[in-house]
């Protein structure tokens, strides 16, 4: 009987060791192969339940959200996803062309959720105009994750601040993955050009030209294979638009 109990104990111990080994291998795999999800939520609070299910069913490692519409008044527990750490880039400025121009708009903003088994480099999390970024340590090196949202209602100063922040991430020494909604309706992401004259005085055209120049000068490219990036259904009609 003692021999049988010893064999059972040994079997249980071996099973637990195999389980821990499998878990460790899974963690190592996640550090080498990050599964990243991005979307423009247009207000995430009411969609968090769906995102929590998606995070687990797809075994996501990093979730990037633009137009999170989070405010500093929200409790952290209200917007958390189990098993993830949250890094926010809430809007902290006003838009001049809004009806409540004297107040900070509670829209815009960005957020990055990162699996809590991934290591974030200390002090790497920062924020810019409606944007945020951080650096994740992996077994194959550090990778900067940037999440950017640019409202078309930004004034010239805010657009300049956005480009400065974006440029600092594009030109960082880390490997990088930059995602977001840049509201660039005149950019052809297939050809990499901006429609319109190169000497245009249009503010929107100038911004888009400057954005592409930053990307081109850094030798970067974009992972977009289709000009159509937004589809909305109204009744039986589907509206499509280019990147905007």
CSV table of C-alpha atoms in Angstrom, one decimal:
chain,number,residue,atom,x,y,z
A,1,UNK,CA,0.0,0.0,0.0
A,2,UNK,CA,2.8,2.3,0.9
A,3,UNK,CA,4.3,1.6,-2.6
A,4,UNK,CA,1.0,2.4,-4.3
A,5,UNK,CA,0.7,5.7,-2.4
A,6,UNK,CA,4.3,6.6,-3.3
A,7,UNK,CA,3.6,5.9,-7.0
A,8,UNK,CA,0.4,8.0,-6.8
A,9,UNK,CA,2.4,10.9,-5.1
A,10,UNK,CA,5.1,10.6,-7.8
A,11,UNK,CA,2.6,10.6,-10.6
A,12,UNK,CA,0.9,13.7,-9.1
A,13,UNK,CA,4.2,15.5,-8.7
A,14,UNK,CA,5.2,14.6,-12.3
A,15,UNK,CA,1.8,15.9,-13.6
A,16,UNK,CA,2.2,19.2,-11.8
A,17,UNK,CA,5.8,19.6,-13.1
A,18,UNK,CA,4.6,18.9,-16.6
A,19,UNK,CA,1.8,21.5,-16.2
A,20,UNK,CA,4.2,24.2,-14.9
A,21,UNK,CA,6.6,23.4,-17.8
A,22,UNK,CA,3.8,23.8,-20.3
A,23,UNK,CA,2.7,27.1,-18.7
A,24,UNK,CA,6.3,28.4,-18.8
A,25,UNK,CA,6.6,27.4,-22.4
A,26,UNK,CA,3.4,29.2,-23.2
A,27,UNK,CA,4.7,32.4,-21.4
A,28,UNK,CA,8.0,32.2,-23.4
A,29,UNK,CA,6.0,31.8,-26.6
A,30,UNK,CA,3.9,34.9,-25.8
A,31,UNK,CA,7.1,36.9,-25.2
A,32,UNK,CA,8.4,35.9,-28.6
A,33,UNK,CA,5.2,36.2,-30.6
A,34,UNK,CA,2.9,39.0,-29.5
A,35,UNK,CA,-0.7,38.9,-30.6
A,36,UNK,CA,-1.8,42.6,-31.0
A,37,UNK,CA,-5.3,43.8,-31.6
A,38,UNK,CA,-6.3,47.3,-32.6
A,39,UNK,CA,-9.6,49.1,-33.1
A,40,UNK,CA,-11.2,52.6,-33.0
A,41,UNK,CA,-13.8,52.0,-30.3
A,42,UNK,CA,-15.6,55.4,-30.6
A,43,UNK,CA,-16.3,55.0,-26.9
A,44,UNK,CA,-15.1,51.9,-25.2
A,45,UNK,CA,-16.9,51.9,-21.9
A,46,UNK,CA,-20.1,50.3,-23.1
A,47,UNK,CA,-18.2,47.8,-25.2
A,48,UNK,CA,-15.8,46.5,-22.5
A,49,UNK,CA,-17.8,43.3,-21.9
A,50,UNK,CA,-17.4,42.3,-25.6
A,51,UNK,CA,-13.7,43.3,-25.5
A,52,UNK,CA,-13.1,41.2,-22.4
A,53,UNK,CA,-14.5,38.1,-24.1
A,54,UNK,CA,-12.5,38.8,-27.2
A,55,UNK,CA,-9.3,39.2,-25.2
A,56,UNK,CA,-9.6,35.7,-23.8
A,57,UNK,CA,-11.1,33.9,-26.8
A,58,UNK,CA,-8.3,35.2,-29.1
A,59,UNK,CA,-5.6,35.0,-26.4
A,60,UNK,CA,-4.5,38.6,-27.1
A,61,UNK,CA,-1.3,40.0,-25.6
A,62,UNK,CA,-1.7,43.7,-26.4
A,63,UNK,CA,-4.9,45.6,-27.1
A,64,UNK,CA,-4.7,49.1,-28.6
A,65,UNK,CA,-7.7,51.4,-28.6
A,66,UNK,CA,-8.3,54.8,-30.1
A,67,UNK,CA,-11.2,57.1,-29.2
A,68,UNK,CA,-11.4,55.3,-25.8
A,69,UNK,CA,-13.4,58.3,-24.5
A,70,UNK,CA,-12.1,57.6,-21.0
A,71,UNK,CA,-12.1,60.4,-18.4
A,72,UNK,CA,-10.0,60.7,-15.2
A,73,UNK,CA,-13.3,60.5,-13.3
A,74,UNK,CA,-13.7,56.8,-14.2
A,75,UNK,CA,-12.6,54.3,-11.6
A,76,UNK,CA,-9.8,51.9,-12.7
A,77,UNK,CA,-11.9,48.9,-11.8
A,78,UNK,CA,-14.6,50.0,-14.2
A,79,UNK,CA,-12.4,49.8,-17.3
A,80,UNK,CA,-10.0,47.0,-16.4
A,81,UNK,CA,-9.7,43.7,-18.3
A,82,UNK,CA,-8.8,40.7,-16.1
A,83,UNK,CA,-5.2,39.6,-16.7
A,84,UNK,CA,-4.2,42.9,-18.3
A,85,UNK,CA,-2.5,46.2,-17.2
A,86,UNK,CA,-4.0,49.4,-18.5
A,87,UNK,CA,-2.1,52.4,-19.8
A,88,UNK,CA,-4.2,55.4,-20.7
A,89,UNK,CA,-3.7,58.4,-22.9
A,90,UNK,CA,-6.8,60.4,-21.9
A,91,UNK,CA,-7.6,63.7,-23.6
A,92,UNK,CA,-6.5,66.6,-21.4
A,93,UNK,CA,-7.0,69.5,-23.7
A,94,UNK,CA,-9.9,71.3,-25.3
A,95,UNK,CA,-10.9,71.5,-29.0
A,96,UNK,CA,-11.4,75.0,-30.2
A,97,UNK,CA,-14.2,74.1,-32.7
A,98,UNK,CA,-16.4,72.2,-30.2
A,99,UNK,CA,-19.6,73.8,-28.8
A,100,UNK,CA,-18.1,73.5,-25.3
A,101,UNK,CA,-14.8,75.0,-26.3
A,102,UNK,CA,-14.1,76.2,-22.7
A,103,UNK,CA,-14.2,72.6,-21.4
A,104,UNK,CA,-12.0,69.6,-22.0
A,105,UNK,CA,-13.8,67.2,-24.4
A,106,UNK,CA,-14.4,63.8,-22.8
A,107,UNK,CA,-13.9,62.1,-26.2
A,108,UNK,CA,-10.8,61.2,-28.1
A,109,UNK,CA,-8.0,59.6,-26.1
A,110,UNK,CA,-6.3,56.2,-26.4
A,111,UNK,CA,-5.5,53.2,-24.3
A,112,UNK,CA,-3.2,50.2,-24.3
A,113,UNK,CA,-4.0,47.0,-22.5
A,114,UNK,CA,-1.0,44.7,-21.9
A,115,UNK,CA,-1.0,41.1,-20.5
A,116,UNK,CA,0.3,41.1,-17.0
A,117,UNK,CA,2.9,38.4,-17.7
A,118,UNK,CA,4.7,40.9,-20.1
A,119,UNK,CA,7.3,43.2,-18.7
A,120,UNK,CA,7.1,46.9,-19.4
A,121,UNK,CA,10.3,49.0,-19.3
A,122,UNK,CA,10.2,51.4,-16.4
A,123,UNK,CA,9.2,54.9,-17.2
A,124,UNK,CA,8.7,54.0,-20.9
A,125,UNK,CA,4.9,54.8,-20.7
A,126,UNK,CA,4.1,58.3,-21.8
A,127,UNK,CA,1.4,60.2,-23.6
A,128,UNK,CA,1.0,62.8,-26.3
A,129,UNK,CA,-2.0,64.5,-28.0
A,130,UNK,CA,-4.8,61.8,-27.7
A,131,UNK,CA,-2.0,59.2,-27.9
A,132,UNK,CA,0.1,56.9,-25.7
A,133,UNK,CA,3.0,54.5,-26.0
A,134,UNK,CA,5.2,52.1,-24.0
A,135,UNK,CA,8.0,49.6,-24.5
A,136,UNK,CA,7.6,45.9,-23.9
A,137,UNK,CA,10.5,43.6,-23.1
A,138,UNK,CA,10.6,40.4,-25.1
A,139,UNK,CA,13.0,37.5,-25.5
A,140,UNK,CA,14.1,38.9,-28.9
A,141,UNK,CA,14.5,42.5,-27.8
A,142,UNK,CA,12.4,45.5,-26.9
A,143,UNK,CA,9.4,46.7,-28.9
A,144,UNK,CA,7.7,50.0,-28.7
A,145,UNK,CA,3.9,49.9,-29.0
A,146,UNK,CA,2.4,53.3,-30.0
A,147,UNK,CA,-1.4,54.1,-30.2
A,148,UNK,CA,-2.3,57.3,-31.9
A,149,UNK,CA,-5.5,59.2,-32.5
A,150,UNK,CA,-5.7,62.5,-34.3
A,151,UNK,CA,-8.9,64.5,-34.3
A,152,UNK,CA,-9.6,66.6,-37.4
A,153,UNK,CA,-10.5,69.4,-35.1
A,154,UNK,CA,-7.0,70.0,-33.7
A,155,UNK,CA,-5.6,73.5,-34.2
A,156,UNK,CA,-2.2,74.2,-35.8
A,157,UNK,CA,-0.4,74.1,-32.4
A,158,UNK,CA,-2.0,70.8,-31.4
A,159,UNK,CA,-1.3,69.3,-34.9
A,160,UNK,CA,2.4,70.3,-34.5
A,161,UNK,CA,2.5,68.7,-31.0
A,162,UNK,CA,0.9,65.5,-32.4
A,163,UNK,CA,3.5,65.3,-35.2
A,164,UNK,CA,6.4,65.9,-32.7
A,165,UNK,CA,5.2,63.1,-30.4
A,166,UNK,CA,4.6,60.8,-33.4
A,167,UNK,CA,8.1,61.6,-34.8
A,168,UNK,CA,9.8,60.8,-31.5
A,169,UNK,CA,8.3,57.3,-31.5
A,170,UNK,CA,9.0,56.7,-35.2
A,171,UNK,CA,12.6,57.7,-34.6
A,172,UNK,CA,13.1,55.7,-31.4
A,173,UNK,CA,15.9,53.1,-31.3
A,174,UNK,CA,13.5,50.3,-30.3
A,175,UNK,CA,11.7,48.0,-32.8
A,176,UNK,CA,8.3,49.5,-33.1
A,177,UNK,CA,4.7,48.9,-34.0
A,178,UNK,CA,2.6,52.1,-34.4
A,179,UNK,CA,-1.1,51.9,-34.8
A,180,UNK,CA,-3.9,54.5,-34.9
A,181,UNK,CA,-6.4,56.6,-36.6
A,182,UNK,CA,-4.7,59.6,-38.2
A,183,UNK,CA,-7.7,61.1,-40.1
A,184,UNK,CA,-5.9,61.5,-43.4
A,185,UNK,CA,-8.6,61.4,-46.1
A,186,UNK,CA,-6.2,62.6,-48.9
A,187,UNK,CA,-3.6,59.9,-48.3
A,188,UNK,CA,-3.4,57.0,-50.7
A,189,UNK,CA,-1.9,54.3,-48.5
A,190,UNK,CA,-1.4,52.1,-51.5
A,191,UNK,CA,0.8,54.5,-53.4
A,192,UNK,CA,2.1,56.4,-50.4
A,193,UNK,CA,1.1,59.8,-51.8
A,194,UNK,CA,-1.1,62.7,-50.7
A,195,UNK,CA,-3.6,64.0,-53.3
A,196,UNK,CA,-3.3,67.7,-54.1
A,197,UNK,CA,-0.5,70.1,-55.0
A,198,UNK,CA,2.8,69.7,-53.1
A,199,UNK,CA,2.8,73.5,-52.5
A,200,UNK,CA,-0.7,73.5,-51.0
A,201,UNK,CA,-1.6,76.0,-48.3
A,202,UNK,CA,-4.4,73.8,-47.0
A,203,UNK,CA,-3.8,73.0,-43.4
A,204,UNK,CA,-5.1,69.4,-43.6
A,205,UNK,CA,-3.1,68.7,-46.7
A,206,UNK,CA,0.1,70.1,-45.1
A,207,UNK,CA,-0.4,67.9,-42.0
A,208,UNK,CA,-0.8,64.8,-44.2
A,209,UNK,CA,2.2,65.6,-46.2
A,210,UNK,CA,4.3,66.1,-43.0
A,211,UNK,CA,3.0,62.8,-41.5
A,212,UNK,CA,4.0,60.8,-44.6
A,213,UNK,CA,7.4,62.6,-44.7
A,214,UNK,CA,8.1,61.5,-41.1
A,215,UNK,CA,7.3,57.9,-42.0
A,216,UNK,CA,9.2,57.9,-45.3
A,217,UNK,CA,12.3,59.6,-43.8
A,218,UNK,CA,12.5,56.9,-41.1
A,219,UNK,CA,12.3,54.1,-43.8
A,220,UNK,CA,9.1,52.8,-42.3
A,221,UNK,CA,6.1,51.2,-44.1
A,222,UNK,CA,2.5,50.5,-43.3
A,223,UNK,CA,0.7,47.3,-43.0
A,224,UNK,CA,-2.4,48.3,-45.0
A,225,UNK,CA,-3.5,46.4,-48.1
A,226,UNK,CA,-6.8,48.1,-48.9
A,227,UNK,CA,-7.8,51.7,-49.1
A,228,UNK,CA,-11.2,50.9,-47.6
A,229,UNK,CA,-10.7,50.8,-43.8
A,230,UNK,CA,-14.2,51.7,-42.5
A,231,UNK,CA,-17.5,50.1,-43.3
A,232,UNK,CA,-20.8,51.2,-41.8
A,233,UNK,CA,-24.2,49.6,-42.4
A,234,UNK,CA,-27.4,51.8,-42.4
A,235,UNK,CA,-30.4,49.5,-42.9
A,236,UNK,CA,-29.7,47.6,-46.1
A,237,UNK,CA,-27.0,50.1,-47.3
A,238,UNK,CA,-23.3,49.9,-46.6
A,239,UNK,CA,-21.2,53.0,-46.5
A,240,UNK,CA,-17.5,52.6,-47.2
A,241,UNK,CA,-14.7,55.2,-46.8
A,242,UNK,CA,-11.0,55.5,-47.1
A,243,UNK,CA,-8.7,56.0,-44.1
A,244,UNK,CA,-10.1,59.0,-42.3
